[in-house]
Amino acid sequence: MTIEFRGVTKRYPDGTVAVNDLNLTVDDGTITVFVGPSGCGKTTSLRMINRMVEPTAGSVLLDGKDVSEGDPALLRRGIGYVIQHAGLFPHRTVLDNVATVPLLSGWDKAKARKRAAELLETVGLPAELGKRYPAQLSGGQQQRVGVARALAADSPVLLMDEPFSAVDPIVREELQDELLRLQSQLGKTIVFVTHDIDEAVRLGDKIAVLRVGGVLAQYGTPSDVLRHPVDDFVASFVGRDRGYRGLSFLSADGVEVIDAERVEVGTTLPGPNPGWLIAVNAGGQPRGWLPPNSTVDGPVTEDQLVAGGSLYQQGTPIRGALDAALSSPASLGVVVDAEHRVLGVVKAKQVLEIIEATPQAS
Ligand code: ADP
Ligand code: MG
């Protein structure tokens, strides 16, 4: 199902403009992440899809049909919704929490519970947890129950508002992986809200970066947004604490190659660089490293660069990746293709783990 925002504005009664003329289409069967700092209108945008908030102007369309035309209660029942802290009913068992929507839709109790039990399994929870109350579960388990409950709506659309923000980073990663796994099976249209750019990049087929005042700053694939931020706001938002985050891919030998930030010699940095940057020539070949916090006025020159270590050409023995990482001033080994163009970087620790796991690799 596609979701289209057409000139949508929300002004709250006190005059706050939470969302300002939003135009955007969420593609069918994809995860779209709304990301931005607190107060930029993410929750308001999300809630206008299921009419928990009504727009002041403009319209929201589901598969071309204006959501304001039907019955809001029916609409909401037909759209899965997951929030932070799961929003579970404390006095109902886990199973009955998940069975809520099927029951509301008129299913008999036995059938609704059976469906709920299946859904617990779908989200990776053992059936016996169904008898417990929400307070008897860990935070991560509660979020899974929240997801199961949202899936019970059996709708093509799932709205998720910071669902994983309250759990610790390790559990958060598990939940993110689980969501990606579920999505590969279910192919829902998911709108996911977060203030965490890493989470957005990890989950989103596309990400919409919003700024305070409810203005859409940029909408594109994670790679687009990371590599070509449209303005200083987006650049600093996606660059915050960025280090060497970014997209990564596994090379044939199992090395995780991280999409490294780079700068072309002779061009000017768009803003301060908190971490090391690979300096490349116009052909994309490495010239050295630009140290953190280099000056941003004027073009980057060769004499600002620190010499790089050895390069690792993809496909050659993995030992070379370790040498590259250990000899680099940034502790990141530069991976190049056969034409010596930069593909990304590798971390020594990760390469070591692979070498240790497969002794023959060394
Ligand atoms: P986010 O989810 O990105 O943090 P929200 O959509 O919750 O942002 O809020 C956007 C702006 O609208 C904020 O300035 C917030 O204070 C304001 N806001 C949210 N809900 C209401 C409301 N019910 N009444 C008045 N202002 C609100
Ligand atoms: Mg919010």
Tab-separated table of C-alpha atoms and ligand atoms in Angstrom:
chain	number	residue	atom	x	y	z
A	1	MET	CA	0.000	0.000	0.000
A	2	THR	CA	1.372	3.463	-0.762
A	3	ILE	CA	0.992	6.306	1.698
A	4	GLU	CA	0.953	9.785	0.283
A	5	PHE	CA	1.211	13.058	2.167
A	6	ARG	CA	-0.118	15.822	-0.004
A	7	GLY	CA	0.508	19.353	1.246
A	8	VAL	CA	-0.032	18.244	4.836
A	9	THR	CA	0.222	20.844	7.584
A	10	LYS	CA	-0.584	20.456	11.257
A	11	ARG	CA	-0.948	23.511	13.416
A	12	TYR	CA	-1.906	22.713	17.024
A	13	PRO	CA	-4.456	24.961	18.733
A	14	ASP	CA	-1.692	26.820	20.595
A	15	GLY	CA	-0.235	27.880	17.250
A	16	THR	CA	2.651	25.383	17.089
A	17	VAL	CA	3.251	24.317	13.519
A	18	ALA	CA	4.307	20.700	14.007
A	19	VAL	CA	4.252	19.715	10.336
A	20	ASN	CA	4.633	22.213	7.537
A	21	ASP	CA	3.429	21.439	4.019
A	22	LEU	CA	4.650	17.864	3.908
A	23	ASN	CA	4.706	16.239	0.488
A	24	LEU	CA	6.051	12.722	0.349
A	25	THR	CA	5.108	9.273	-0.891
A	26	VAL	CA	5.939	6.139	1.042
A	27	ASP	CA	6.408	3.303	-1.416
A	28	ASP	CA	4.481	0.069	-1.139
A	29	GLY	CA	6.201	-2.744	0.720
A	30	THR	CA	9.116	-0.649	1.995
A	31	ILE	CA	10.387	0.681	5.291
A	32	THR	CA	10.434	4.461	5.332
A	33	VAL	CA	12.023	6.095	8.335
A	34	PHE	CA	11.081	9.566	9.566
A	35	VAL	CA	14.131	10.843	11.387
A	36	GLY	CA	15.021	14.147	12.968
A	37	PRO	CA	15.629	15.873	16.278
A	38	SER	CA	13.054	15.903	19.043
A	39	GLY	CA	10.066	18.107	18.286
A	40	CYS	CA	10.462	18.101	14.502
A	41	GLY	CA	7.009	16.628	13.927
A	42	LYS	CA	7.743	12.923	13.460
A	43	THR	CA	5.032	11.645	15.793
A	44	THR	CA	2.510	14.150	14.489
A	45	SER	CA	3.210	13.076	10.897
A	46	LEU	CA	2.845	9.418	11.802
A	47	ARG	CA	-0.403	9.962	13.678
A	48	MET	CA	-1.966	11.761	10.770
A	49	ILE	CA	-1.780	8.474	8.848
A	50	ASN	CA	-4.140	6.713	11.259
A	51	ARG	CA	-6.016	9.896	12.186
A	52	MET	CA	-4.986	10.056	15.801
A	53	VAL	CA	-4.173	13.589	14.672
A	54	GLU	CA	-6.162	15.387	11.987
A	55	PRO	CA	-4.272	17.665	9.586
A	56	THR	CA	-5.045	21.372	9.468
A	57	ALA	CA	-4.486	21.378	5.722
A	58	GLY	CA	-3.737	18.871	3.013
A	59	SER	CA	-4.516	15.204	2.930
A	60	VAL	CA	-3.094	11.769	3.554
A	61	LEU	CA	-3.917	9.065	1.035
A	62	LEU	CA	-3.670	5.305	1.387
A	63	ASP	CA	-3.456	3.743	-2.051
A	64	GLY	CA	-4.874	6.978	-3.408
A	65	LYS	CA	-7.828	7.081	-1.027
A	66	ASP	CA	-8.131	10.006	1.386
A	67	VAL	CA	-8.046	8.636	4.950
A	68	SER	CA	-10.394	11.388	6.136
A	69	GLU	CA	-13.247	9.824	4.214
A	70	GLY	CA	-13.845	6.707	6.305
A	71	ASP	CA	-14.543	5.890	9.934
A	72	PRO	CA	-11.442	6.735	12.018
A	73	ALA	CA	-11.936	3.860	14.483
A	74	LEU	CA	-12.114	1.370	11.647
A	75	LEU	CA	-9.077	2.918	10.010
A	76	ARG	CA	-7.040	2.647	13.230
A	77	ARG	CA	-8.044	-0.939	13.822
A	78	GLY	CA	-6.770	-1.726	10.353
A	79	ILE	CA	-3.331	-0.178	10.836
A	80	GLY	CA	-0.697	-1.726	13.088
A	81	TYR	CA	0.763	0.772	15.555
A	82	VAL	CA	3.749	0.245	17.835
A	83	ILE	CA	5.027	2.817	20.322
A	84	GLN	CA	7.862	3.206	22.798
A	85	HIS	CA	7.402	1.113	25.961
A	86	ALA	CA	5.099	-1.015	23.796
A	87	GLY	CA	1.983	0.588	25.301
A	88	LEU	CA	0.729	-2.759	26.545
A	89	PHE	CA	-2.301	-3.061	28.796
A	90	PRO	CA	-0.788	-3.867	32.203
A	91	HIS	CA	-3.741	-5.839	33.522
A	92	ARG	CA	-4.095	-8.124	30.552
A	93	THR	CA	-1.931	-11.147	29.885
A	94	VAL	CA	0.530	-11.000	27.029
A	95	LEU	CA	-1.686	-13.296	24.978
A	96	ASP	CA	-4.764	-11.138	25.539
A	97	ASN	CA	-2.779	-8.021	24.711
A	98	VAL	CA	-1.898	-9.497	21.339
A	99	ALA	CA	-5.464	-10.742	20.833
A	100	THR	CA	-6.922	-7.252	21.399
A	101	VAL	CA	-7.434	-6.266	17.801
A	102	PRO	CA	-8.790	-9.624	16.568
A	103	LEU	CA	-11.279	-9.504	19.459
A	104	LEU	CA	-12.278	-5.950	18.564
A	105	SER	CA	-12.782	-7.140	15.010
A	106	GLY	CA	-15.306	-9.673	16.243
A	107	TRP	CA	-13.275	-12.865	16.354
A	108	ASP	CA	-14.286	-15.353	19.055
A	109	LYS	CA	-11.938	-15.676	21.985
A	110	ALA	CA	-10.488	-19.083	21.119
A	111	LYS	CA	-9.663	-18.085	17.562
A	112	ALA	CA	-8.208	-14.737	18.639
A	113	ARG	CA	-5.970	-16.430	21.229
A	114	LYS	CA	-4.803	-19.015	18.741
A	115	ARG	CA	-3.844	-16.262	16.349
A	116	ALA	CA	-2.125	-14.393	19.186
A	117	ALA	CA	-0.075	-17.486	20.068
A	118	GLU	CA	1.073	-17.790	16.454
A	119	LEU	CA	2.106	-14.152	16.447
A	120	LEU	CA	4.175	-14.553	19.598
A	121	GLU	CA	6.069	-17.236	17.766
A	122	THR	CA	6.419	-14.983	14.730
A	123	VAL	CA	8.189	-12.337	16.816
A	124	GLY	CA	10.433	-14.899	18.451
A	125	LEU	CA	8.789	-15.275	21.860
A	126	PRO	CA	8.132	-18.652	23.512
A	127	ALA	CA	4.445	-19.535	23.833
A	128	GLU	CA	4.574	-19.817	27.618
A	129	LEU	CA	5.229	-16.072	27.936
A	130	GLY	CA	1.642	-15.592	26.779
A	131	LYS	CA	0.370	-16.279	30.287
A	132	ARG	CA	2.475	-13.582	31.891
A	133	TYR	CA	1.625	-9.939	32.455
A	134	PRO	CA	3.649	-7.238	30.671
A	135	ALA	CA	5.496	-6.210	33.842
A	136	GLN	CA	6.893	-9.745	34.054
A	137	LEU	CA	8.757	-9.334	30.757
A	138	SER	CA	12.019	-7.605	29.911
A	139	GLY	CA	11.889	-4.359	27.947
A	140	GLY	CA	12.950	-6.126	24.773
A	141	GLN	CA	10.314	-8.812	25.219
A	142	GLN	CA	7.649	-6.166	25.787
A	143	GLN	CA	8.612	-4.492	22.519
A	144	ARG	CA	8.276	-7.814	20.723
A	145	VAL	CA	4.809	-8.205	22.192
A	146	GLY	CA	4.035	-4.701	20.956
A	147	VAL	CA	5.112	-5.737	17.464
A	148	ALA	CA	3.055	-8.950	17.681
A	149	ARG	CA	0.028	-6.927	18.717
A	150	ALA	CA	0.503	-4.571	15.796
A	151	LEU	CA	0.853	-7.498	13.396
A	152	ALA	CA	-2.440	-8.882	14.690
A	153	ALA	CA	-4.192	-6.088	12.839
A	154	ASP	CA	-3.087	-8.073	9.792
A	155	SER	CA	-2.862	-4.859	7.861
A	156	PRO	CA	-0.522	-3.960	5.049
A	157	VAL	CA	0.534	-0.849	6.971
A	158	LEU	CA	2.585	-0.750	10.150
A	159	LEU	CA	3.356	2.483	11.992
A	160	MET	CA	6.186	2.401	14.522
A	161	ASP	CA	6.963	5.366	16.758
A	162	GLU	CA	10.414	5.066	18.385
A	163	PRO	CA	9.578	1.453	19.213
A	164	PHE	CA	13.118	0.502	20.187
A	165	SER	CA	14.347	3.726	21.774
A	166	ALA	CA	13.877	2.644	25.374
A	167	VAL	CA	15.842	-0.602	25.251
A	168	ASP	CA	19.586	-1.002	25.603
A	169	PRO	CA	21.749	-0.917	22.473
A	170	ILE	CA	22.331	-4.672	22.248
A	171	VAL	CA	18.661	-5.555	22.528
A	172	ARG	CA	17.871	-2.703	20.149
A	173	GLU	CA	20.088	-4.273	17.505
A	174	GLU	CA	18.381	-7.627	18.000
A	175	LEU	CA	14.994	-6.021	17.582
A	176	GLN	CA	16.157	-4.186	14.470
A	177	ASP	CA	17.448	-7.435	12.952
A	178	GLU	CA	14.200	-9.136	13.850
A	179	LEU	CA	12.190	-6.393	12.196
A	180	LEU	CA	14.253	-6.686	9.012
A	181	ARG	CA	13.774	-10.458	9.059
A	182	LEU	CA	10.023	-10.110	9.564
A	183	GLN	CA	9.799	-7.513	6.853
A	184	SER	CA	11.606	-9.762	4.374
A	185	GLN	CA	8.785	-12.255	4.924
A	186	LEU	CA	5.851	-9.882	5.280
A	187	GLY	CA	6.632	-7.059	2.861
A	188	LYS	CA	4.508	-4.523	4.723
A	189	THR	CA	4.506	-0.812	4.179
A	190	ILE	CA	6.217	0.401	7.334
A	191	VAL	CA	6.660	3.946	8.555
A	192	PHE	CA	9.228	3.950	11.335
A	193	VAL	CA	9.973	7.006	13.466
A	194	THR	CA	13.286	7.506	15.256
A	195	HIS	CA	15.590	10.324	16.344
A	196	ASP	CA	18.576	8.025	15.797
A	197	ILE	CA	20.228	8.393	12.402
A	198	ASP	CA	22.039	5.055	12.798
A	199	GLU	CA	18.758	3.275	13.289
A	200	ALA	CA	17.311	5.114	10.303
A	201	VAL	CA	20.199	4.111	8.063
A	202	ARG	CA	20.022	0.522	9.250
A	203	LEU	CA	16.311	0.027	8.735
A	204	GLY	CA	15.201	2.415	6.053
A	205	ASP	CA	14.763	1.678	2.387
A	206	LYS	CA	14.288	5.423	2.360
A	207	ILE	CA	14.689	8.030	5.028
A	208	ALA	CA	12.932	11.341	5.435
A	209	VAL	CA	14.963	13.833	7.452
A	210	LEU	CA	12.759	16.398	9.189
A	211	ARG	CA	13.856	19.587	10.859
A	212	VAL	CA	12.224	21.472	13.710
A	213	GLY	CA	9.281	23.417	12.380
A	214	GLY	CA	8.014	20.291	10.669
A	215	VAL	CA	9.808	20.837	7.385
A	216	LEU	CA	11.010	17.935	5.285
A	217	ALA	CA	14.703	18.573	4.741
A	218	GLN	CA	15.583	15.579	2.586
A	219	TYR	CA	13.981	12.377	1.389
A	220	GLY	CA	16.018	9.637	-0.205
A	221	THR	CA	17.845	6.378	0.247
A	222	PRO	CA	20.234	6.175	3.208
A	223	SER	CA	23.134	6.251	0.808
A	224	ASP	CA	21.802	9.433	-0.847
A	225	VAL	CA	21.326	11.185	2.427
A	226	LEU	CA	24.676	10.174	3.908
A	227	ARG	CA	26.655	10.947	0.804
A	228	HIS	CA	24.790	13.936	-0.540
A	229	PRO	CA	23.156	15.847	2.289
A	230	VAL	CA	21.203	18.720	0.713
A	231	ASP	CA	22.171	21.348	3.261
A	232	ASP	CA	24.123	22.065	6.445
A	233	PHE	CA	21.309	20.918	8.684
A	234	VAL	CA	21.171	17.463	7.125
A	235	ALA	CA	24.955	17.259	6.931
A	236	SER	CA	25.352	17.965	10.611
A	237	PHE	CA	22.416	15.762	11.591
A	238	VAL	CA	23.666	12.732	9.700
A	239	GLY	CA	27.252	13.543	10.587
A	240	ARG	CA	26.728	13.824	14.316
A	241	ASP	CA	28.974	11.360	16.164
A	242	ARG	CA	29.296	9.715	12.850
A	243	GLY	CA	32.851	8.481	12.900
A	244	TYR	CA	32.894	5.695	10.438
A	245	ARG	CA	29.327	4.707	10.555
A	246	GLY	CA	27.645	4.487	7.262
A	247	LEU	CA	26.721	1.823	4.862
A	248	SER	CA	28.718	-1.321	4.746
A	249	PHE	CA	28.857	-4.454	2.690
A	250	LEU	CA	30.514	-7.811	3.072
A	251	SER	CA	33.236	-8.549	0.591
A	252	ALA	CA	33.627	-12.048	-0.863
A	253	ASP	CA	36.097	-13.005	1.858
A	254	GLY	CA	33.662	-11.989	4.599
A	255	VAL	CA	35.296	-8.684	5.484
A	256	GLU	CA	32.879	-5.919	6.374
A	257	VAL	CA	33.773	-2.979	4.174
A	258	ILE	CA	32.458	0.237	5.631
A	259	ASP	CA	31.451	3.096	3.398
A	260	ALA	CA	34.077	5.625	4.411
A	261	GLU	CA	33.814	9.365	4.374
A	262	ARG	CA	36.157	10.842	1.854
A	263	VAL	CA	37.105	14.212	0.521
A	264	GLU	CA	38.584	15.085	-2.820
A	265	VAL	CA	41.834	17.010	-2.703
A	266	GLY	CA	41.211	20.527	-4.026
A	267	THR	CA	37.626	20.683	-2.744
A	268	THR	CA	36.411	22.332	0.442
A	269	LEU	CA	34.937	20.419	3.367
A	270	PRO	CA	31.207	21.065	3.866
A	271	GLY	CA	31.739	21.345	7.627
A	272	PRO	CA	34.037	20.313	10.462
A	273	ASN	CA	35.232	16.717	10.332
A	274	PRO	CA	35.056	14.952	13.690
A	275	GLY	CA	36.933	11.915	12.371
A	276	TRP	CA	39.619	10.988	9.892
A	277	LEU	CA	38.681	11.419	6.246
A	278	ILE	CA	40.218	9.609	3.310
A	279	ALA	CA	41.509	12.128	0.819
A	280	VAL	CA	41.168	11.004	-2.779
A	281	ASN	CA	42.111	12.404	-6.164
A	282	ALA	CA	39.578	13.115	-8.905
A	283	GLY	CA	39.779	9.453	-9.913
A	284	GLY	CA	38.735	8.290	-6.449
A	285	GLN	CA	42.199	6.950	-5.629
A	286	PRO	CA	43.579	7.511	-2.123
A	287	ARG	CA	46.080	10.309	-1.506
A	288	GLY	CA	46.292	10.080	2.299
A	289	TRP	CA	44.281	10.880	5.402
A	290	LEU	CA	42.921	14.216	6.532
A	291	PRO	CA	43.176	14.367	10.349
A	292	PRO	CA	40.126	15.100	12.498
A	293	ASN	CA	39.111	18.724	12.982
A	294	SER	CA	41.035	20.019	10.019
A	295	THR	CA	40.368	23.550	8.987
A	296	VAL	CA	37.364	23.987	6.740
A	297	ASP	CA	38.195	27.303	5.132
A	298	GLY	CA	39.638	26.760	1.721
A	299	PRO	CA	40.238	23.664	-0.333
A	300	VAL	CA	41.971	20.620	1.084
A	301	THR	CA	45.607	20.522	0.008
A	302	GLU	CA	48.065	17.662	-0.205
A	303	ASP	CA	50.263	19.108	2.563
A	304	GLN	CA	47.405	18.835	5.076
A	305	LEU	CA	47.373	15.071	4.587
A	306	VAL	CA	48.948	12.376	6.713
A	307	ALA	CA	50.407	9.553	4.654
A	308	GLY	CA	48.254	6.455	4.541
A	309	GLY	CA	49.293	2.908	5.308
A	310	SER	CA	49.280	0.039	2.873
A	311	LEU	CA	46.178	-0.472	0.767
A	312	TYR	CA	44.120	-3.630	0.663
A	313	GLN	CA	43.008	-4.625	-2.782
A	314	GLN	CA	39.755	-6.475	-2.551
A	315	GLY	CA	40.028	-10.145	-3.436
A	316	THR	CA	43.699	-10.483	-2.453
A	317	PRO	CA	44.657	-12.486	0.680
A	318	ILE	CA	42.929	-11.156	3.778
A	319	ARG	CA	46.217	-10.743	5.641
A	320	GLY	CA	46.652	-7.597	3.530
A	321	ALA	CA	43.500	-6.147	5.063
A	322	LEU	CA	45.016	-6.505	8.503
A	323	ASP	CA	48.256	-4.879	7.401
A	324	ALA	CA	46.288	-2.019	5.886
A	325	ALA	CA	44.296	-1.442	9.064
A	326	LEU	CA	47.292	-1.677	11.382
A	327	SER	CA	49.425	0.656	9.285
A	328	SER	CA	46.777	3.338	8.894
A	329	PRO	CA	46.915	6.484	11.044
A	330	ALA	CA	43.135	6.213	11.472
A	331	SER	CA	43.324	2.488	12.387
A	332	LEU	CA	41.148	1.844	9.390
A	333	GLY	CA	42.463	-0.089	6.430
A	334	VAL	CA	41.651	1.359	3.037
A	335	VAL	CA	40.072	-1.136	0.642
A	336	VAL	CA	40.529	-0.458	-3.062
A	337	ASP	CA	39.389	-2.111	-6.262
A	338	ALA	CA	41.638	-3.305	-9.087
A	339	GLU	CA	41.946	0.284	-10.383
A	340	HIS	CA	42.972	1.413	-6.869
A	341	ARG	CA	39.761	3.359	-6.307
A	342	VAL	CA	38.585	3.554	-2.708
A	343	LEU	CA	35.749	1.138	-1.906
A	344	GLY	CA	35.656	1.726	1.828
A	345	VAL	CA	37.525	0.849	4.982
A	346	VAL	CA	37.966	-2.132	7.266
A	347	LYS	CA	38.606	-2.305	10.988
A	348	ALA	CA	41.533	-4.319	12.318
A	349	LYS	CA	39.430	-6.001	14.993
A	350	GLN	CA	36.943	-7.269	12.493
A	351	VAL	CA	39.626	-8.573	10.150
A	352	LEU	CA	41.355	-10.307	13.061
A	353	GLU	CA	38.136	-12.061	14.005
A	354	ILE	CA	37.828	-13.465	10.505
A	355	ILE	CA	41.444	-14.555	10.419
A	356	GLU	CA	41.029	-16.285	13.790
A	357	ALA	CA	37.813	-17.999	12.743
A	358	THR	CA	39.344	-19.338	9.542
A	359	PRO	CA	43.004	-20.188	10.170
A	360	GLN	CA	43.527	-21.095	6.523
A	361	ALA	CA	42.666	-17.515	5.586
A	362	SER	CA	45.949	-16.302	6.952
B	1	ADP	P1	8.616	14.561	17.458
B	1	ADP	O1	7.830	13.280	17.465
B	1	ADP	O2	9.442	14.733	16.233
B	1	ADP	O3	9.420	14.749	18.700
B	1	ADP	P2	6.026	15.875	17.705
B	1	ADP	O4	5.268	15.551	16.469
B	1	ADP	O5	5.684	15.123	18.934
B	1	ADP	O6	7.590	15.790	17.390
B	1	ADP	O7	5.877	17.424	18.020
B	1	ADP	C1	6.115	18.442	17.061
B	1	ADP	C2	5.852	19.793	17.700
B	1	ADP	O8	4.470	19.891	18.006
B	1	ADP	C3	6.588	20.029	18.995
B	1	ADP	O9	6.900	21.387	19.055
B	1	ADP	C4	5.568	19.674	20.047
B	1	ADP	O10	5.796	20.367	21.237
B	1	ADP	C5	4.284	20.114	19.389
B	1	ADP	N1	3.133	19.327	19.823
B	1	ADP	C6	2.973	17.970	19.775
B	1	ADP	N2	1.769	17.605	20.214
B	1	ADP	C7	1.129	18.748	20.570
B	1	ADP	C8	-0.163	19.059	21.084
B	1	ADP	N3	-1.054	18.099	21.331
B	1	ADP	N4	-0.460	20.356	21.321
B	1	ADP	C9	0.436	21.342	21.051
B	1	ADP	N5	1.651	21.140	20.549
B	1	ADP	C10	2.009	19.857	20.309
B	2	MG	MG	7.792	11.710	18.852
